[in-house]
PDB file of C-alpha atoms in Angstrom:
ATOM      1  CA  GLY A 158     -49.504  -9.232   0.419  1.00  0.00           C
ATOM      2  CA  LEU A 159     -47.326  -7.299   2.914  1.00  0.00           C
ATOM      3  CA  LEU A 160     -48.850  -9.049   5.927  1.00  0.00           C
ATOM      4  CA  SER A 161     -48.357 -12.491   4.394  1.00  0.00           C
ATOM      5  CA  LEU A 162     -44.709 -11.697   3.567  1.00  0.00           C
ATOM      6  CA  LEU A 163     -44.217 -10.506   7.138  1.00  0.00           C
ATOM      7  CA  SER A 164     -45.709 -13.710   8.479  1.00  0.00           C
ATOM      8  CA  ILE A 165     -43.414 -15.803   6.277  1.00  0.00           C
ATOM      9  CA  ALA A 166     -40.374 -13.772   7.403  1.00  0.00           C
ATOM     10  CA  GLN A 167     -41.309 -14.196  11.051  1.00  0.00           C
ATOM     11  CA  ALA A 168     -41.769 -17.936  10.590  1.00  0.00           C
ATOM     12  CA  GLN A 169     -38.366 -18.230   8.915  1.00  0.00           C
ATOM     13  CA  GLU A 170     -36.749 -16.188  11.695  1.00  0.00           C
ATOM     14  CA  LYS A 171     -38.111 -18.493  14.364  1.00  0.00           C
ATOM     15  CA  THR A 172     -36.728 -21.551  12.601  1.00  0.00           C
ATOM     16  CA  SER A 173     -33.329 -20.031  11.760  1.00  0.00           C
ATOM     17  CA  PRO A 174     -30.194 -21.784  13.166  1.00  0.00           C
ATOM     18  CA  PHE A 175     -29.417 -18.822  15.436  1.00  0.00           C
ATOM     19  CA  TRP A 176     -32.793 -18.378  17.087  1.00  0.00           C
ATOM     20  CA  GLY A 177     -32.090 -17.930  20.789  1.00  0.00           C
ATOM     21  CA  LYS A 178     -28.323 -17.914  20.181  1.00  0.00           C
ATOM     22  CA  GLU A 179     -27.397 -14.244  20.120  1.00  0.00           C
ATOM     23  CA  GLU A 180     -23.681 -14.705  20.771  1.00  0.00           C
ATOM     24  CA  ALA A 181     -23.405 -17.417  18.118  1.00  0.00           C
ATOM     25  CA  TYR A 182     -25.150 -15.132  15.652  1.00  0.00           C
ATOM     26  CA  LEU A 183     -22.787 -12.221  16.375  1.00  0.00           C
ATOM     27  CA  THR A 184     -19.755 -14.495  16.167  1.00  0.00           C
ATOM     28  CA  ASN A 185     -20.770 -15.915  12.802  1.00  0.00           C
ATOM     29  CA  GLN A 186     -21.625 -12.489  11.438  1.00  0.00           C
ATOM     30  CA  THR A 187     -18.240 -11.180  12.601  1.00  0.00           C
ATOM     31  CA  VAL A 188     -16.397 -14.052  10.922  1.00  0.00           C
ATOM     32  CA  LYS A 189     -18.206 -13.333   7.655  1.00  0.00           C
ATOM     33  CA  THR A 190     -17.411  -9.634   7.979  1.00  0.00           C
ATOM     34  CA  PHE A 191     -13.730 -10.330   8.697  1.00  0.00           C
ATOM     35  CA  GLU A 192     -13.599 -12.496   5.557  1.00  0.00           C
ATOM     36  CA  LEU A 193     -15.036  -9.623   3.522  1.00  0.00           C
ATOM     37  CA  VAL A 194     -12.656  -7.118   5.130  1.00  0.00           C
ATOM     38  CA  ASN A 195      -9.651  -9.295   4.304  1.00  0.00           C
ATOM     39  CA  GLN A 196     -10.720  -9.540   0.683  1.00  0.00           C
ATOM     40  CA  LEU A 197     -11.377  -5.806   0.365  1.00  0.00           C
ATOM     41  CA  LEU A 198      -8.030  -4.912   1.963  1.00  0.00           C
ATOM     42  CA  ALA A 199      -6.141  -7.384  -0.226  1.00  0.00           C
ATOM     43  CA  GLU A 200      -7.691  -5.786  -3.320  1.00  0.00           C
ATOM     44  CA  ASN A 201      -7.117  -2.255  -1.979  1.00  0.00           C
ATOM     45  CA  PRO A 202      -3.733  -2.259  -0.200  1.00  0.00           C
ATOM     46  CA  PRO A 203      -2.239   0.676   1.750  1.00  0.00           C
ATOM     47  CA  SER A 204      -1.196   3.608  -0.396  1.00  0.00           C
ATOM     48  CA  THR A 205      -0.622   7.345  -0.162  1.00  0.00           C
ATOM     49  CA  GLU A 206      -3.181   7.775  -2.932  1.00  0.00           C
ATOM     50  CA  THR A 207      -6.732   8.794  -2.063  1.00  0.00           C
ATOM     51  CA  PRO A 208      -8.217   5.639  -0.511  1.00  0.00           C
ATOM     52  CA  SER A 209     -10.845   3.858  -2.554  1.00  0.00           C
ATOM     53  CA  LEU A 210     -14.422   3.623  -1.362  1.00  0.00           C
ATOM     54  CA  ALA A 211     -13.876  -0.117  -0.881  1.00  0.00           C
ATOM     55  CA  ARG A 212     -10.871   0.451   1.392  1.00  0.00           C
ATOM     56  CA  ARG A 213     -12.648   3.089   3.469  1.00  0.00           C
ATOM     57  CA  SER A 214     -15.637   0.773   3.755  1.00  0.00           C
ATOM     58  CA  ALA A 215     -13.454  -2.102   4.942  1.00  0.00           C
ATOM     59  CA  LEU A 216     -11.948  -0.006   7.742  1.00  0.00           C
ATOM     60  CA  MET A 217     -15.365   1.291   8.766  1.00  0.00           C
ATOM     61  CA  LEU A 218     -16.641  -2.293   8.894  1.00  0.00           C
ATOM     62  CA  LEU A 219     -13.827  -2.927  11.380  1.00  0.00           C
ATOM     63  CA  ASP A 220     -14.884   0.154  13.359  1.00  0.00           C
ATOM     64  CA  GLY A 221     -18.359  -1.315  13.697  1.00  0.00           C
ATOM     65  CA  ILE A 222     -17.029  -4.626  14.980  1.00  0.00           C
ATOM     66  CA  MET A 223     -14.431  -3.143  17.322  1.00  0.00           C
ATOM     67  CA  HIS A 224     -16.956  -0.784  18.891  1.00  0.00           C
ATOM     68  CA  ASP A 225     -19.456  -3.545  19.670  1.00  0.00           C
ATOM     69  CA  THR A 226     -18.597  -4.394  23.279  1.00  0.00           C
ATOM     70  CA  ARG A 227     -20.731  -7.555  23.110  1.00  0.00           C
ATOM     71  CA  LEU A 228     -17.854  -9.081  21.152  1.00  0.00           C
ATOM     72  CA  ASP A 229     -15.114  -8.100  23.604  1.00  0.00           C
ATOM     73  CA  GLY A 230     -12.993 -11.122  24.451  1.00  0.00           C
ATOM     74  CA  ASN A 231     -14.340 -13.255  21.613  1.00  0.00           C
ATOM     75  CA  LYS A 232     -11.812 -15.650  20.084  1.00  0.00           C
ATOM     76  CA  VAL A 233     -12.680 -14.447  16.585  1.00  0.00           C
ATOM     77  CA  TYR A 234     -10.533 -11.375  17.298  1.00  0.00           C
ATOM     78  CA  THR A 235      -7.494 -13.541  18.054  1.00  0.00           C
ATOM     79  CA  ASP A 236      -8.095 -15.697  14.969  1.00  0.00           C
ATOM     80  CA  PHE A 237      -8.416 -12.569  12.792  1.00  0.00           C
ATOM     81  CA  ILE A 238      -5.315 -10.745  13.996  1.00  0.00           C
ATOM     82  CA  ASP A 239      -3.167 -13.905  14.205  1.00  0.00           C
ATOM     83  CA  ALA A 240      -3.921 -14.689  10.575  1.00  0.00           C
ATOM     84  CA  ARG A 241      -3.066 -11.148   9.511  1.00  0.00           C
ATOM     85  CA  LEU A 242       0.164 -11.052  11.533  1.00  0.00           C
ATOM     86  CA  ARG A 243       1.269 -14.407  10.123  1.00  0.00           C
ATOM     87  CA  ASP A 244       1.355 -12.629   6.769  1.00  0.00           C
ATOM     88  CA  VAL A 245       3.725 -10.074   8.308  1.00  0.00           C
ATOM     89  CA  VAL A 246       5.973 -12.870   9.609  1.00  0.00           C
ATOM     90  CA  ALA A 247       6.002 -14.445   6.157  1.00  0.00           C
ATOM     91  CA  GLU A 248       7.068 -11.137   4.606  1.00  0.00           C
ATOM     92  CA  LEU A 249       9.770 -10.563   7.210  1.00  0.00           C
ATOM     93  CA  ARG A 250      11.264 -13.951   6.370  1.00  0.00           C
ATOM     94  CA  GLN A 251      11.797 -12.852   2.779  1.00  0.00           C
ATOM     95  CA  PRO A 252      14.798 -10.677   1.820  1.00  0.00           C
ATOM     96  CA  LEU A 253      14.348  -6.930   1.419  1.00  0.00           C
ATOM     97  CA  THR A 254      16.903  -5.491  -0.971  1.00  0.00           C
ATOM     98  CA  ALA A 255      15.872  -1.838  -1.186  1.00  0.00           C
ATOM     99  CA  GLY A 256      13.714   0.804   0.438  1.00  0.00           C
ATOM    100  CA  MET A 257      11.831   0.527   3.695  1.00  0.00           C
ATOM    101  CA  ARG A 258       8.742  -1.440   4.732  1.00  0.00           C
ATOM    102  CA  ILE A 259       6.565  -0.366   7.670  1.00  0.00           C
ATOM    103  CA  TYR A 260       4.080  -2.746   9.316  1.00  0.00           C
ATOM    104  CA  LYS A 261       1.260  -1.692  11.598  1.00  0.00           C
ATOM    105  CA  LEU A 262       0.331  -4.150  14.319  1.00  0.00           C
ATOM    106  CA  TYR A 263      -2.119  -3.769  17.199  1.00  0.00           C
ATOM    107  CA  ASN A 264      -2.414  -0.513  19.138  1.00  0.00           C
ATOM    108  CA  ALA A 265       0.805   1.547  18.806  1.00  0.00           C
ATOM    109  CA  CYS A 266       2.939  -1.424  17.698  1.00  0.00           C
ATOM    110  CA  TYR A 267       4.977  -0.887  14.547  1.00  0.00           C
ATOM    111  CA  ILE A 268       7.735  -2.882  12.906  1.00  0.00           C
ATOM    112  CA  VAL A 269      10.009  -0.976  10.511  1.00  0.00           C
ATOM    113  CA  ARG A 270      12.280  -2.871   8.174  1.00  0.00           C
ATOM    114  CA  THR A 271      15.148  -1.794   5.938  1.00  0.00           C
ATOM    115  CA  PRO A 272      17.689  -4.060   4.214  1.00  0.00           C
ATOM    116  CA  SER A 273      19.993  -3.709   7.233  1.00  0.00           C
ATOM    117  CA  VAL A 274      17.692  -3.772  10.283  1.00  0.00           C
ATOM    118  CA  VAL A 275      14.242  -4.663  11.672  1.00  0.00           C
ATOM    119  CA  VAL A 276      13.076  -2.276  14.412  1.00  0.00           C
ATOM    120  CA  ALA A 277      10.091  -2.877  16.723  1.00  0.00           C
ATOM    121  CA  TYR A 278       8.151  -0.294  18.719  1.00  0.00           C
ATOM    122  CA  ASP A 279       5.914  -1.088  21.709  1.00  0.00           C
ATOM    123  CA  LEU A 280       5.216  -4.728  20.826  1.00  0.00           C
ATOM    124  CA  TYR A 281       2.218  -5.822  22.888  1.00  0.00           C
ATOM    125  CA  ARG A 282       0.142  -9.002  22.784  1.00  0.00           C
ATOM    126  CA  GLY A 283      -3.015  -7.256  23.936  1.00  0.00           C
ATOM    127  CA  ALA A 284      -5.090  -7.697  27.066  1.00  0.00           C
ATOM    128  CA  PRO A 285      -6.399 -11.098  28.167  1.00  0.00           C
ATOM    129  CA  MET A 286      -9.519 -12.198  26.296  1.00  0.00           C
ATOM    130  CA  LYS A 287     -12.411 -14.244  27.623  1.00  0.00           C
ATOM    131  CA  GLU A 288     -11.457 -17.186  25.421  1.00  0.00           C
ATOM    132  CA  THR A 289      -7.687 -16.699  24.943  1.00  0.00           C
ATOM    133  CA  PRO A 290      -4.821 -15.514  27.192  1.00  0.00           C
ATOM    134  CA  SER A 291      -4.211 -12.458  24.981  1.00  0.00           C
ATOM    135  CA  LEU A 292      -5.422 -10.821  21.779  1.00  0.00           C
ATOM    136  CA  ILE A 293      -2.304 -11.929  19.866  1.00  0.00           C
ATOM    137  CA  SER A 294      -1.187 -15.492  20.498  1.00  0.00           C
ATOM    138  CA  ASP A 295       2.216 -16.236  22.043  1.00  0.00           C
ATOM    139  CA  GLU A 296       3.094 -18.317  18.997  1.00  0.00           C
ATOM    140  CA  VAL A 297       2.621 -15.448  16.548  1.00  0.00           C
ATOM    141  CA  MET A 298       4.277 -12.861  18.777  1.00  0.00           C
ATOM    142  CA  ARG A 299       7.306 -15.070  19.336  1.00  0.00           C
ATOM    143  CA  GLU A 300       7.662 -15.419  15.573  1.00  0.00           C
ATOM    144  CA  LEU A 301       7.560 -11.638  15.205  1.00  0.00           C
ATOM    145  CA  VAL A 302      10.144 -11.201  17.961  1.00  0.00           C
ATOM    146  CA  GLY A 303      12.368 -13.688  16.171  1.00  0.00           C
ATOM    147  CA  GLN A 304      12.402 -11.474  13.079  1.00  0.00           C
ATOM    148  CA  CYS A 305      13.233  -8.203  14.902  1.00  0.00           C
ATOM    149  CA  ASP A 306      16.645  -6.838  15.927  1.00  0.00           C
ATOM    150  CA  ILE A 307      15.712  -4.344  18.675  1.00  0.00           C
ATOM    151  CA  LEU A 308      12.684  -3.232  20.703  1.00  0.00           C
ATOM    152  CA  PHE A 309      11.986   0.372  21.683  1.00  0.00           C
ATOM    153  CA  LEU A 310       9.474   1.031  24.494  1.00  0.00           C
ATOM    154  CA  THR A 311       8.057   4.538  24.742  1.00  0.00           C
ATOM    155  CA  HIS A 312       6.457   4.758  28.190  1.00  0.00           C
ATOM    156  CA  ASN A 313       5.272   2.877  31.253  1.00  0.00           C
ATOM    157  CA  HIS A 314       1.749   1.853  30.260  1.00  0.00           C
ATOM    158  CA  SER A 315       0.706  -1.779  30.127  1.00  0.00           C
ATOM    159  CA  ASP A 316      -0.628  -1.421  26.577  1.00  0.00           C
ATOM    160  CA  HIS A 317       2.885  -0.447  25.406  1.00  0.00           C
ATOM    161  CA  VAL A 318       5.093  -2.546  27.688  1.00  0.00           C
ATOM    162  CA  ASP A 319       4.634  -6.319  27.607  1.00  0.00           C
ATOM    163  CA  PRO A 320       7.117  -7.877  30.084  1.00  0.00           C
ATOM    164  CA  VAL A 321       6.834 -11.298  28.458  1.00  0.00           C
ATOM    165  CA  VAL A 322       7.744  -9.868  25.049  1.00  0.00           C
ATOM    166  CA  VAL A 323      10.615  -7.964  26.682  1.00  0.00           C
ATOM    167  CA  ASP A 324      11.951 -11.225  28.151  1.00  0.00           C
ATOM    168  CA  TRP A 325      11.777 -12.898  24.736  1.00  0.00           C
ATOM    169  CA  PHE A 326      13.892 -10.144  23.183  1.00  0.00           C
ATOM    170  CA  LEU A 327      16.437 -10.277  26.004  1.00  0.00           C
ATOM    171  CA  ALA A 328      16.633 -14.075  25.887  1.00  0.00           C
ATOM    172  CA  GLU A 329      17.619 -13.793  22.222  1.00  0.00           C
ATOM    173  CA  GLY A 330      20.322 -11.260  23.086  1.00  0.00           C
ATOM    174  CA  LYS A 331      18.452  -8.391  21.453  1.00  0.00           C
ATOM    175  CA  PRO A 332      18.434  -4.901  23.030  1.00  0.00           C
ATOM    176  CA  VAL A 333      15.340  -3.469  24.687  1.00  0.00           C
ATOM    177  CA  VAL A 334      15.492   0.310  25.146  1.00  0.00           C
ATOM    178  CA  ALA A 335      13.149   2.190  27.477  1.00  0.00           C
ATOM    179  CA  PRO A 336      12.863   5.287  29.698  1.00  0.00           C
ATOM    180  CA  ASP A 337      13.807   4.968  33.375  1.00  0.00           C
ATOM    181  CA  GLU A 338      10.221   4.418  34.545  1.00  0.00           C
ATOM    182  CA  VAL A 339       9.785   1.246  32.452  1.00  0.00           C
ATOM    183  CA  LEU A 340      10.724  -2.030  34.211  1.00  0.00           C
ATOM    184  CA  PRO A 341      13.303  -0.260  36.422  1.00  0.00           C
ATOM    185  CA  GLU A 342      14.116  -3.510  38.238  1.00  0.00           C
ATOM    186  CA  ASN A 343      15.147  -5.234  35.002  1.00  0.00           C
ATOM    187  CA  LYS A 344      18.857  -4.494  34.649  1.00  0.00           C
ATOM    188  CA  GLN A 345      19.007  -6.114  31.213  1.00  0.00           C
ATOM    189  CA  VAL A 346      16.808  -3.357  29.794  1.00  0.00           C
ATOM    190  CA  THR A 347      18.811  -0.427  28.443  1.00  0.00           C
ATOM    191  CA  HIS A 348      17.355   2.580  30.247  1.00  0.00           C
ATOM    192  CA  VAL A 349      17.920   5.944  28.581  1.00  0.00           C
ATOM    193  CA  ARG A 350      16.253   9.130  29.730  1.00  0.00           C
ATOM    194  CA  GLU A 351      17.446  12.717  29.824  1.00  0.00           C
ATOM    195  CA  GLU A 352      15.433  15.912  29.656  1.00  0.00           C
ATOM    196  CA  ARG A 353      17.166  16.826  26.424  1.00  0.00           C
ATOM    197  CA  ILE A 354      17.683  15.243  23.027  1.00  0.00           C
ATOM    198  CA  VAL A 355      20.411  12.612  23.265  1.00  0.00           C
ATOM    199  CA  GLU A 356      22.140  10.489  20.650  1.00  0.00           C
ATOM    200  CA  ARG A 357      22.924   6.831  21.203  1.00  0.00           C
ATOM    201  CA  THR A 358      24.366   4.004  19.129  1.00  0.00           C
ATOM    202  CA  PHE A 359      23.175   0.451  19.774  1.00  0.00           C
ATOM    203  CA  ALA A 360      25.135  -2.653  18.829  1.00  0.00           C
ATOM    204  CA  LEU A 361      22.949  -5.182  17.048  1.00  0.00           C
ATOM    205  CA  LYS A 362      23.718  -8.539  15.518  1.00  0.00           C
ATOM    206  CA  SER A 363      23.163  -6.852  12.155  1.00  0.00           C
ATOM    207  CA  GLY A 364      25.460  -3.878  12.905  1.00  0.00           C
ATOM    208  CA  GLN A 365      25.323  -0.462  14.576  1.00  0.00           C
ATOM    209  CA  LEU A 366      22.093   1.535  14.869  1.00  0.00           C
ATOM    210  CA  SER A 367      22.036   5.301  15.449  1.00  0.00           C
ATOM    211  CA  VAL A 368      19.139   6.743  17.455  1.00  0.00           C
ATOM    212  CA  GLN A 369      18.136  10.185  18.707  1.00  0.00           C
ATOM    213  CA  ILE A 370      15.989  10.009  21.849  1.00  0.00           C
ATOM    214  CA  LEU A 371      13.573  12.877  22.468  1.00  0.00           C
ATOM    215  CA  PRO A 372      12.310  13.600  26.027  1.00  0.00           C
ATOM    216  CA  GLY A 373       8.557  13.496  25.483  1.00  0.00           C
ATOM    217  CA  HIS A 374       5.767  12.991  28.003  1.00  0.00           C
ATOM    218  CA  GLN A 375       2.214  11.734  28.341  1.00  0.00           C
ATOM    219  CA  ASP A 376       1.151  14.222  30.960  1.00  0.00           C
ATOM    220  CA  ALA A 377       3.765  13.708  33.719  1.00  0.00           C
ATOM    221  CA  LEU A 378       4.797  10.252  32.480  1.00  0.00           C
ATOM    222  CA  GLN A 379       8.088   9.893  30.617  1.00  0.00           C
ATOM    223  CA  ASN A 380       7.481   9.149  26.936  1.00  0.00           C
ATOM    224  CA  ASN A 381      10.629   8.615  24.880  1.00  0.00           C
ATOM    225  CA  ILE A 382      10.374   9.368  21.169  1.00  0.00           C
ATOM    226  CA  TYR A 383      13.000   7.378  19.257  1.00  0.00           C
ATOM    227  CA  VAL A 384      14.207   8.767  15.949  1.00  0.00           C
ATOM    228  CA  VAL A 385      16.039   5.906  14.267  1.00  0.00           C
ATOM    229  CA  ARG A 386      18.527   6.230  11.398  1.00  0.00           C
ATOM    230  CA  SER A 387      19.252   3.037   9.487  1.00  0.00           C
ATOM    231  CA  ALA A 388      22.552   2.237   7.785  1.00  0.00           C
ATOM    232  CA  GLU A 389      20.883   3.184   4.495  1.00  0.00           C
ATOM    233  CA  GLY A 390      20.101   6.637   5.876  1.00  0.00           C
ATOM    234  CA  PHE A 391      16.357   6.134   6.362  1.00  0.00           C
ATOM    235  CA  THR A 392      14.947   7.999   9.379  1.00  0.00           C
ATOM    236  CA  PHE A 393      11.743   7.163  11.206  1.00  0.00           C
ATOM    237  CA  ALA A 394      10.039   7.890  14.538  1.00  0.00           C
ATOM    238  CA  GLN A 395       7.092   6.580  16.537  1.00  0.00           C
ATOM    239  CA  THR A 396       5.608   8.957  19.131  1.00  0.00           C
ATOM    240  CA  GLY A 397       4.147   6.501  21.658  1.00  0.00           C
ATOM    241  CA  ASP A 398       1.472   8.336  23.656  1.00  0.00           C
ATOM    242  CA  GLN A 399       3.018  11.785  23.336  1.00  0.00           C
ATOM    243  CA  TYR A 400       0.559  14.404  24.629  1.00  0.00           C
ATOM    244  CA  HIS A 401       2.121  16.849  27.129  1.00  0.00           C
ATOM    245  CA  LYS A 402       1.259  20.445  26.247  1.00  0.00           C
ATOM    246  CA  GLU A 403       4.529  21.868  27.567  1.00  0.00           C
ATOM    247  CA  ASP A 404       6.509  19.709  25.116  1.00  0.00           C
ATOM    248  CA  LEU A 405       4.993  21.629  22.227  1.00  0.00           C
ATOM    249  CA  ASP A 406       7.563  24.364  22.886  1.00  0.00           C
ATOM    250  CA  TRP A 407      10.232  22.166  21.278  1.00  0.00           C
ATOM    251  CA  LEU A 408       8.144  19.660  19.304  1.00  0.00           C
ATOM    252  CA  LEU A 409       6.704  22.240  16.925  1.00  0.00           C
ATOM    253  CA  ASN A 410      10.132  22.915  15.414  1.00  0.00           C
ATOM    254  CA  VAL A 411      11.942  19.703  16.351  1.00  0.00           C
ATOM    255  CA  HIS A 412      13.101  19.092  12.759  1.00  0.00           C
ATOM    256  CA  GLU A 413      15.412  22.089  13.174  1.00  0.00           C
ATOM    257  CA  LYS A 414      17.247  20.096  15.880  1.00  0.00           C
ATOM    258  CA  ILE A 415      17.136  16.553  14.455  1.00  0.00           C
ATOM    259  CA  GLY A 416      16.591  17.114  10.740  1.00  0.00           C
ATOM    260  CA  SER A 417      13.567  16.165   8.670  1.00  0.00           C
ATOM    261  CA  ILE A 418      12.542  12.508   8.798  1.00  0.00           C
ATOM    262  CA  ASP A 419      11.221  10.002   6.296  1.00  0.00           C
ATOM    263  CA  VAL A 420       8.364   8.420   8.246  1.00  0.00           C
ATOM    264  CA  LEU A 421       6.415   9.578  11.303  1.00  0.00           C
ATOM    265  CA  MET A 422       4.186   7.108  13.164  1.00  0.00           C
ATOM    266  CA  ILE A 423       2.036   9.296  15.415  1.00  0.00           C
ATOM    267  CA  ASN A 424      -0.746   8.542  17.897  1.00  0.00           C
ATOM    268  CA  CYS A 425      -3.997   9.587  16.240  1.00  0.00           C
ATOM    269  CA  TRP A 426      -5.098  11.645  19.259  1.00  0.00           C
ATOM    270  CA  ALA A 427      -1.793  13.492  19.749  1.00  0.00           C
ATOM    271  CA  ASN A 428      -1.977  16.976  21.240  1.00  0.00           C
ATOM    272  CA  SER A 429      -1.874  19.541  18.392  1.00  0.00           C
ATOM    273  CA  LEU A 430      -1.676  16.715  15.849  1.00  0.00           C
ATOM    274  CA  TYR A 431      -1.194  18.842  12.735  1.00  0.00           C
ATOM    275  CA  GLU A 432       1.380  21.152  14.288  1.00  0.00           C
ATOM    276  CA  VAL A 433       3.403  18.231  15.679  1.00  0.00           C
ATOM    277  CA  ILE A 434       3.392  16.567  12.260  1.00  0.00           C
ATOM    278  CA  ASP A 435       4.752  19.771  10.756  1.00  0.00           C
ATOM    279  CA  GLY A 436       7.312  19.943  13.557  1.00  0.00           C
ATOM    280  CA  PHE A 437       8.833  16.619  12.471  1.00  0.00           C
ATOM    281  CA  ASP A 438       8.620  17.535   8.773  1.00  0.00           C
ATOM    282  CA  PRO A 439       8.094  13.917   7.649  1.00  0.00           C
ATOM    283  CA  LYS A 440       7.763  12.673   4.088  1.00  0.00           C
ATOM    284  CA  LEU A 441       5.160  10.075   5.130  1.00  0.00           C
ATOM    285  CA  VAL A 442       2.644  10.144   8.012  1.00  0.00           C
ATOM    286  CA  LEU A 443       1.090   7.027   9.569  1.00  0.00           C
ATOM    287  CA  THR A 444      -1.277   6.992  12.550  1.00  0.00           C
ATOM    288  CA  SER A 445      -1.542   4.563  15.462  1.00  0.00           C
ATOM    289  CA  HIS A 446      -3.744   3.655  18.416  1.00  0.00           C
ATOM    290  CA  GLU A 447      -7.060   3.217  16.609  1.00  0.00           C
ATOM    291  CA  ASN A 448      -9.476   0.603  17.968  1.00  0.00           C
ATOM    292  CA  GLU A 449      -7.776  -0.322  21.212  1.00  0.00           C
ATOM    293  CA  LEU A 450     -10.153  -2.881  22.670  1.00  0.00           C
ATOM    294  CA  GLY A 451      -9.263  -2.150  26.293  1.00  0.00           C
ATOM    295  CA  HIS A 452     -10.848   1.299  26.073  1.00  0.00           C
ATOM    296  CA  THR A 453     -14.455   2.358  26.371  1.00  0.00           C
ATOM    297  CA  ILE A 454     -16.122   2.755  22.979  1.00  0.00           C
ATOM    298  CA  ASP A 455     -15.818   6.558  23.056  1.00  0.00           C
ATOM    299  CA  HIS A 456     -12.024   6.216  23.341  1.00  0.00           C
ATOM    300  CA  ARG A 457     -11.492   3.392  20.859  1.00  0.00           C
ATOM    301  CA  GLU A 458     -10.416   6.001  18.304  1.00  0.00           C
ATOM    302  CA  SER A 459     -12.123   4.836  15.122  1.00  0.00           C
ATOM    303  CA  TYR A 460     -10.647   4.654  11.646  1.00  0.00           C
ATOM    304  CA  TRP A 461     -13.328   6.989  10.355  1.00  0.00           C
ATOM    305  CA  THR A 462     -12.247   9.723  12.774  1.00  0.00           C
ATOM    306  CA  SER A 463      -8.624   9.213  11.716  1.00  0.00           C
ATOM    307  CA  TYR A 464      -9.719   9.554   8.102  1.00  0.00           C
ATOM    308  CA  ASP A 465     -11.345  12.858   9.040  1.00  0.00           C
ATOM    309  CA  LYS A 466      -8.135  14.050  10.705  1.00  0.00           C
ATOM    310  CA  LEU A 467      -5.863  12.894   7.889  1.00  0.00           C
ATOM    311  CA  SER A 468      -8.016  14.675   5.317  1.00  0.00           C
ATOM    312  CA  LYS A 469      -6.533  17.895   6.721  1.00  0.00           C
ATOM    313  CA  VAL A 470      -2.920  16.668   6.395  1.00  0.00           C
ATOM    314  CA  SER A 471      -1.334  17.879   3.167  1.00  0.00           C
ATOM    315  CA  ARG A 472       1.719  15.604   3.415  1.00  0.00           C
ATOM    316  CA  PRO A 473       1.657  12.044   2.033  1.00  0.00           C
ATOM    317  CA  HIS A 474      -0.144   9.847   4.523  1.00  0.00           C
ATOM    318  CA  CYS A 475      -1.826   6.480   4.865  1.00  0.00           C
ATOM    319  CA  LEU A 476      -4.240   4.912   7.326  1.00  0.00           C
ATOM    320  CA  MET A 477      -3.544   1.231   7.960  1.00  0.00           C
ATOM    321  CA  THR A 478      -5.043  -1.513  10.073  1.00  0.00           C
ATOM    322  CA  TRP A 479      -3.645  -4.574  11.866  1.00  0.00           C
ATOM    323  CA  GLY A 480      -1.142  -6.572   9.839  1.00  0.00           C
ATOM    324  CA  GLU A 481      -0.808  -4.192   6.912  1.00  0.00           C
ATOM    325  CA  GLY A 482       2.464  -2.918   5.488  1.00  0.00           C
ATOM    326  CA  ILE A 483       3.458  -0.037   3.275  1.00  0.00           C
ATOM    327  CA  SER A 484       6.661   0.447   1.299  1.00  0.00           C
ATOM    328  CA  TYR A 485       8.683   3.638   1.271  1.00  0.00           C
ATOM    329  CA  LYS A 486      11.382   4.599  -1.182  1.00  0.00           C
ATOM    330  CA  ARG A 487      13.054   7.912  -1.770  1.00  0.00           C
TER     331      ARG A 487
END
């Protein structure tokens, strides 16, 4: 019985449509998995509640795909993220009358929206793919840029600074703010960097925006941390690639200098993660930098490891993936 079943299975395998077509098989399997992930995430949206088994499973399915280097550069990635980010564009086109909405894009990219302003951090199209010029298409990124009022760049790494995206913002007359080391030759970029906390106000088409700029570092590299206060009084910060050990001297009690904040978007591998979170005293914690495809698989920072880290965070928190948004109200 067992041998005959095995023979039948082997015969079917040899006549399957993907016999001898390993890449086609992986591509089709990935498409089917992405479809399942989209359905699971739609039914289990981001929340500060304990994530459902279905939601955790969906993010771990993504971990499996994103850590399979055989798929690197495959167009299915671009199709997947473009479709998810089009949903973000569609939301941004609709009015927001109250509260705050935070969208997680690829890598450390976040878009934060209040009724008065749309703020972008480290917008990046992603590295060139084998089958497409970048992970995120120009069409989708241009649509996102069109919905934002200002771009903050944290530090001079190519996965955080996309010169083409910068030019799109500037061409639309929208400010781009960066430390001195970022695109120093571009005089249209607003360069701000001091080795102390500074306060700046930026004139936007939608009004004035107040920002505190913290002098962080990734090792020796300048890494500005922008604490933004909207006209409604919402405060939020994204930490870029903050890591420098010496900065912990002031980061671990930074809320005493800047006040507590509403939302902290922190790199999932930040130095002294839990202590830095406490230092900002946020009401909501979100992580970034999981599954960066340009890294080796051991440094693609999986969702499951972020879940492990967040399980030790007592404050409200949520783990999101590409193209998801979460609402925040006081």
